Amino acid sequence: MTHTVTLIPGDGIGPEITAATVRILEATGVKFEWERQEAGADAYEKYHEYLPQDLIDSFERTHVALKGPITTPIGGGFSSINVALRKRFELYANFRPIRNLPHIPTRYPDVDLIIIRENTEGLYSGIEHEVVPGVVESLKIITEKASTRIARFAFEYARKNQRKRIHCIHKANIMKLSDGLFLRCTRNISHEYPEITYGEHIVDNTCMQLVTNPYQYDMLVLENFYGDIISDLCAAFVGGLGVVPGANFGDGRAIFEAVHGSAPDIAGRGIANPTALLRSGILMLRHLGESDAAWRIRNAIEKVYRDKTKRTRDVGGTATTSQFADAIIEAMEAQSESAQAEAVIRQT
Ligand code: ATP
C-alpha cells in the first residue's frame, strides 16, 4: 500500500532535516507518495500567500503531514504559520514524548515523560491590539470545549498506554478565570479515570520541580503557552531540541513535526540534527499502521547513537546531517541482512 502524505519542508534547517528524514523513511521499504507544499515567507514570495490554498487542499485530501519548521518573524510581520496550521485543521492535541536516547550523557537517565499541550487557543489565539498609544493588550482565550477535549485526550492516552499519573499545570492562583476554567475542566475529566493518579501544580513551581526531580511526573497536560515553554525545558533532559519529536492530532488528522524551530543560526550548513523530525516520522509510521518500519528506524537510531562520529554536533558528535542519515540507512540494511541470515539458519 502507498501512503499519500503532505510534505512541508519549511525553511531554515527544515529542508535539510526533511530531506534526510524522507530518505530514511523511504529506505524502510514503505511506499510513500509525497505531496510537497510550501508555506511561510518562501510561499509568499512565489504565491503571495503565507498558507497557500494548494497546501490546505492537499492536507484536506491526505489527512496526514510531515512538516519541517517554518520561521516566524519576531516582534512584527506575519503570524506563525506553525500555529495557523494547527488552528486551521483543529489539531487540538500536541503530543510530545520526552525520552532519552542511548549513549547521550545527560543529567538524568531514563526520563520518560509525556507532554500534552493544548494547541488551538490560550495566548496563541493571536488576538492583540493597541488600546491607546503605549498600551497593548494580548487576549488569552480559554474555552470549556477546548479545555475539556485536551483533558479527555490526555486521560484517554494514559488509559490506553498504561500511564500512571497526570498533572495539570496551571497558574490559576493569578489567572483565576482562564486558568481556573482549564483546571476545573481537567479536574472534572479526571474523575472519570480513577485508575490514573491526578495532580495539580502551579507552572512556576513545576519548573523548579522538574529540574529537581523530573521522575515525579509521568504526564503533563498544559495550556498552549506553558506547553511551549515546558517542552523546551524538558528537551534539555534528553539531549536538547535536536532529538524531541512531536505530533499534532485532531479528529482523524495529524501533522508530525519536531518540537524545535527553524534554527536560523545553523541553517544551510548541513549540520542540523534530523533526529527530532525522524522520531516524529516514527510516530507517523505508527499512525499509518507501519509498526515494523517504525521499530526498524528506532533500532537503527539506537545503534547509530553508540558511535560518536555518526552523531551530529549538537549531541556531541561530528557527523553532518546527511552522514547521519547514511548511517541510519546502513544500520537498517544491516538489520535486514542479519534478519535474513537468521531466517536462512532457521530453515536449515
Ligand atoms: P521556535 O520559537 O520557532 O520554536 P526556538 O526558540 O525553539 O524556535 P530553535 O529554532 O528551535 O529555537 O533553536 C533553538 C536552539 O536549538 C538553536 O541554538 C538551534 O541551533 C538549536 N537547535 C534547534 N533544533 C536543532 C536541530 N535539529 N539540530 C541542532 N540544533 C538545533
Coordinates of N, CA, C and O in Angstrom, one line a residue, residues 124-190:
Y124 N -2.1 32.0 22.4 CA -1.8 31.8 20.9 C -3.0 32.1 20.1 O -3.0 31.8 18.9
S125 N -4.1 32.6 20.7 CA -5.2 33.0 19.8 C -4.8 34.1 18.9 O -5.5 34.4 17.9
G126 N -3.7 34.8 19.2 CA -3.2 35.8 18.3 C -4.0 37.1 18.3 O -4.0 37.9 17.4
I127 N -4.9 37.3 19.3 CA -5.7 38.5 19.4 C -5.0 39.5 20.2 O -4.9 39.4 21.4
E128 N -4.4 40.5 19.5 CA -3.7 41.5 20.2 C -4.1 42.9 19.6 O -4.4 43.0 18.4
H129 N -4.1 43.9 20.4 CA -4.4 45.2 19.9 C -3.8 46.3 20.8 O -3.5 46.1 21.9
E130 N -3.7 47.5 20.2 CA -3.2 48.7 20.9 C -4.4 49.3 21.5 O -5.3 49.7 20.7
V131 N -4.5 49.5 22.8 CA -5.6 50.1 23.4 C -5.5 51.6 23.2 O -6.4 52.3 22.7
V132 N -4.4 52.2 23.6 CA -4.1 53.6 23.3 C -2.6 53.6 23.1 O -1.9 52.6 23.5
P133 N -2.0 54.6 22.5 CA -0.5 54.5 22.3 C 0.2 54.2 23.6 O -0.1 54.9 24.6
G134 N 1.1 53.3 23.6 CA 1.9 52.9 24.7 C 1.2 51.8 25.6 O 1.8 51.4 26.6
V135 N 0.0 51.4 25.2 CA -0.7 50.3 26.0 C -1.2 49.3 25.0 O -2.0 49.6 24.1
V136 N -0.8 48.0 25.1 CA -1.3 47.0 24.2 C -1.9 45.9 25.1 O -1.7 45.8 26.3
E137 N -2.7 45.1 24.4 CA -3.4 44.0 25.1 C -3.3 42.7 24.3 O -3.5 42.8 23.1
S138 N -3.0 41.6 24.9 CA -3.0 40.3 24.3 C -4.0 39.5 25.0 O -4.0 39.4 26.2
L139 N -5.0 38.9 24.3 CA -6.0 38.2 24.9 C -5.7 36.7 25.1 O -5.3 36.0 24.1
K140 N -6.0 36.2 26.2 CA -5.8 34.7 26.5 C -7.2 34.1 26.5 O -8.0 34.4 27.4
I141 N -7.4 33.3 25.4 CA -8.8 32.7 25.3 C -8.7 31.3 25.8 O -7.9 30.5 25.4
I142 N -9.6 31.0 26.8 CA -9.7 29.6 27.3 C -11.2 29.3 27.2 O -12.0 30.0 27.7
T143 N -11.5 28.1 26.6 CA -12.9 27.7 26.5 C -13.0 26.4 27.2 O -12.1 25.6 27.3
E144 N -14.3 26.2 27.6 CA -14.6 24.9 28.3 C -14.4 23.7 27.3 O -13.9 22.7 27.6
K145 N -14.9 24.0 26.0 CA -14.8 23.0 25.0 C -13.4 22.5 24.8 O -13.1 21.3 24.8
A146 N -12.5 23.5 24.5 CA -11.1 23.1 24.2 C -10.4 22.5 25.4 O -9.6 21.5 25.3
S147 N -10.7 23.0 26.6 CA -10.0 22.5 27.8 C -10.5 21.1 28.1 O -9.7 20.2 28.5
T148 N -11.8 20.8 27.9 CA -12.3 19.5 28.2 C -11.7 18.5 27.2 O -11.4 17.4 27.5
R149 N -11.7 18.9 25.9 CA -11.2 17.9 24.9 C -9.7 17.6 25.0 O -9.3 16.5 24.8
I150 N -8.9 18.6 25.5 CA -7.5 18.2 25.7 C -7.3 17.3 26.9 O -6.5 16.4 26.9
A151 N -8.1 17.6 27.9 CA -8.0 16.8 29.1 C -8.5 15.4 28.8 O -7.8 14.4 29.1
R152 N -9.5 15.2 28.0 CA -10.0 13.9 27.6 C -8.9 13.2 26.8 O -8.7 12.0 27.0
F153 N -8.3 13.9 25.9 CA -7.2 13.3 25.1 C -6.1 12.7 26.0 O -5.7 11.6 25.8
A154 N -5.7 13.6 27.0 CA -4.6 13.1 27.8 C -5.0 11.9 28.6 O -4.2 10.9 28.7
F155 N -6.2 11.9 29.2 CA -6.6 10.8 30.0 C -6.9 9.5 29.2 O -6.5 8.4 29.6
E156 N -7.4 9.7 28.0 CA -7.6 8.5 27.1 C -6.2 7.9 26.7 O -6.0 6.7 26.7
Y157 N -5.3 8.8 26.4 CA -3.9 8.3 26.1 C -3.3 7.5 27.3 O -2.8 6.5 27.1
A158 N -3.5 8.1 28.5 CA -3.0 7.5 29.7 C -3.6 6.1 29.9 O -2.9 5.1 30.1
R159 N -4.9 6.0 29.7 CA -5.6 4.7 29.9 C -5.1 3.7 28.9 O -4.8 2.6 29.2
K160 N -5.0 4.1 27.6 CA -4.6 3.1 26.5 C -3.2 2.7 26.6 O -2.8 1.7 26.2
N161 N -2.4 3.6 27.2 CA -0.9 3.3 27.2 C -0.4 3.0 28.6 O 0.8 3.1 28.8
Q162 N -1.2 2.7 29.5 CA -0.9 2.3 30.9 C 0.0 3.3 31.6 O 1.0 3.0 32.3
R163 N -0.3 4.6 31.4 CA 0.4 5.6 32.1 C -0.2 5.8 33.5 O -1.4 5.5 33.6
K164 N 0.5 6.2 34.5 CA 0.0 6.2 35.8 C -0.5 7.5 36.4 O -1.4 7.5 37.2
R165 N 0.2 8.6 36.0 CA -0.1 9.9 36.7 C -0.3 11.0 35.6 O 0.5 11.0 34.6
I166 N -1.2 11.9 35.9 CA -1.3 13.1 35.1 C -1.3 14.3 36.0 O -2.0 14.3 37.0
H167 N -0.5 15.3 35.7 CA -0.5 16.6 36.4 C -1.1 17.7 35.5 O -0.6 17.8 34.3
C168 N -2.0 18.4 35.9 CA -2.5 19.6 35.2 C -1.6 20.8 35.7 O -1.5 21.0 36.9
I169 N -1.0 21.5 34.7 CA -0.1 22.6 35.1 C -0.8 23.9 34.8 O -1.3 24.1 33.6
H170 N -0.8 24.8 35.7 CA -1.6 26.0 35.6 C -1.1 27.2 36.4 O 0.0 27.0 37.0
K171 N -1.7 28.3 36.3 CA -1.4 29.5 37.1 C -2.8 30.1 37.6 O -3.0 31.3 37.4
A172 N -3.6 29.2 38.1 CA -5.0 29.6 38.5 C -5.0 30.4 39.7 O -6.1 31.0 40.0
N173 N -3.9 30.5 40.4 CA -3.9 31.4 41.6 C -3.9 32.9 41.2 O -4.4 33.8 41.8
I174 N -3.3 33.1 40.0 CA -3.3 34.5 39.5 C -4.4 34.7 38.4 O -5.2 35.6 38.5
M175 N -4.4 33.8 37.4 CA -5.4 33.9 36.3 C -6.6 33.0 36.7 O -6.8 31.9 36.2
K176 N -7.4 33.5 37.6 CA -8.4 32.7 38.3 C -9.5 32.3 37.3 O -10.0 31.2 37.4
L177 N -9.8 33.2 36.4 CA -10.9 32.8 35.4 C -10.4 31.9 34.3 O -10.9 30.8 34.1
S178 N -9.3 32.3 33.6 CA -8.8 31.5 32.5 C -8.2 30.2 32.9 O -8.7 29.1 32.5
D179 N -7.1 30.2 33.7 CA -6.5 29.0 34.1 C -7.4 28.2 35.1 O -7.4 27.0 35.2
G180 N -8.3 29.0 35.8 CA -9.3 28.4 36.7 C -10.2 27.5 35.9 O -10.5 26.3 36.3
L181 N -10.6 27.9 34.7 CA -11.5 27.1 33.9 C -10.8 25.9 33.3 O -11.3 24.8 33.4
F182 N -9.5 26.1 32.9 CA -8.7 25.0 32.3 C -8.6 23.9 33.4 O -8.8 22.7 33.2
L183 N -8.3 24.4 34.6 CA -8.1 23.5 35.8 C -9.4 22.7 36.1 O -9.3 21.5 36.3
R184 N -10.5 23.4 36.1 CA -11.7 22.8 36.5 C -12.1 21.7 35.5 O -12.6 20.6 35.9
C185 N -12.0 22.0 34.2 CA -12.3 21.1 33.2 C -11.5 19.8 33.3 O -12.0 18.7 33.2
T186 N -10.2 20.0 33.5 CA -9.3 18.8 33.6 C -9.6 18.0 34.9 O -9.7 16.8 34.8
R187 N -9.9 18.7 36.0 CA -10.3 18.0 37.2 C -11.6 17.2 37.0 O -11.7 16.1 37.4
N188 N -12.5 17.8 36.3 CA -13.8 17.1 36.0 C -13.6 15.8 35.3 O -14.1 14.8 35.6
I189 N -12.8 15.9 34.2 CA -12.5 14.7 33.4 C -11.7 13.7 34.2 O -12.0 12.5 34.1
S190 N -10.8 14.1 35.1 CA -10.0 13.2 35.9 C -10.9 12.2 36.7 O -10.5 11.1 37.0

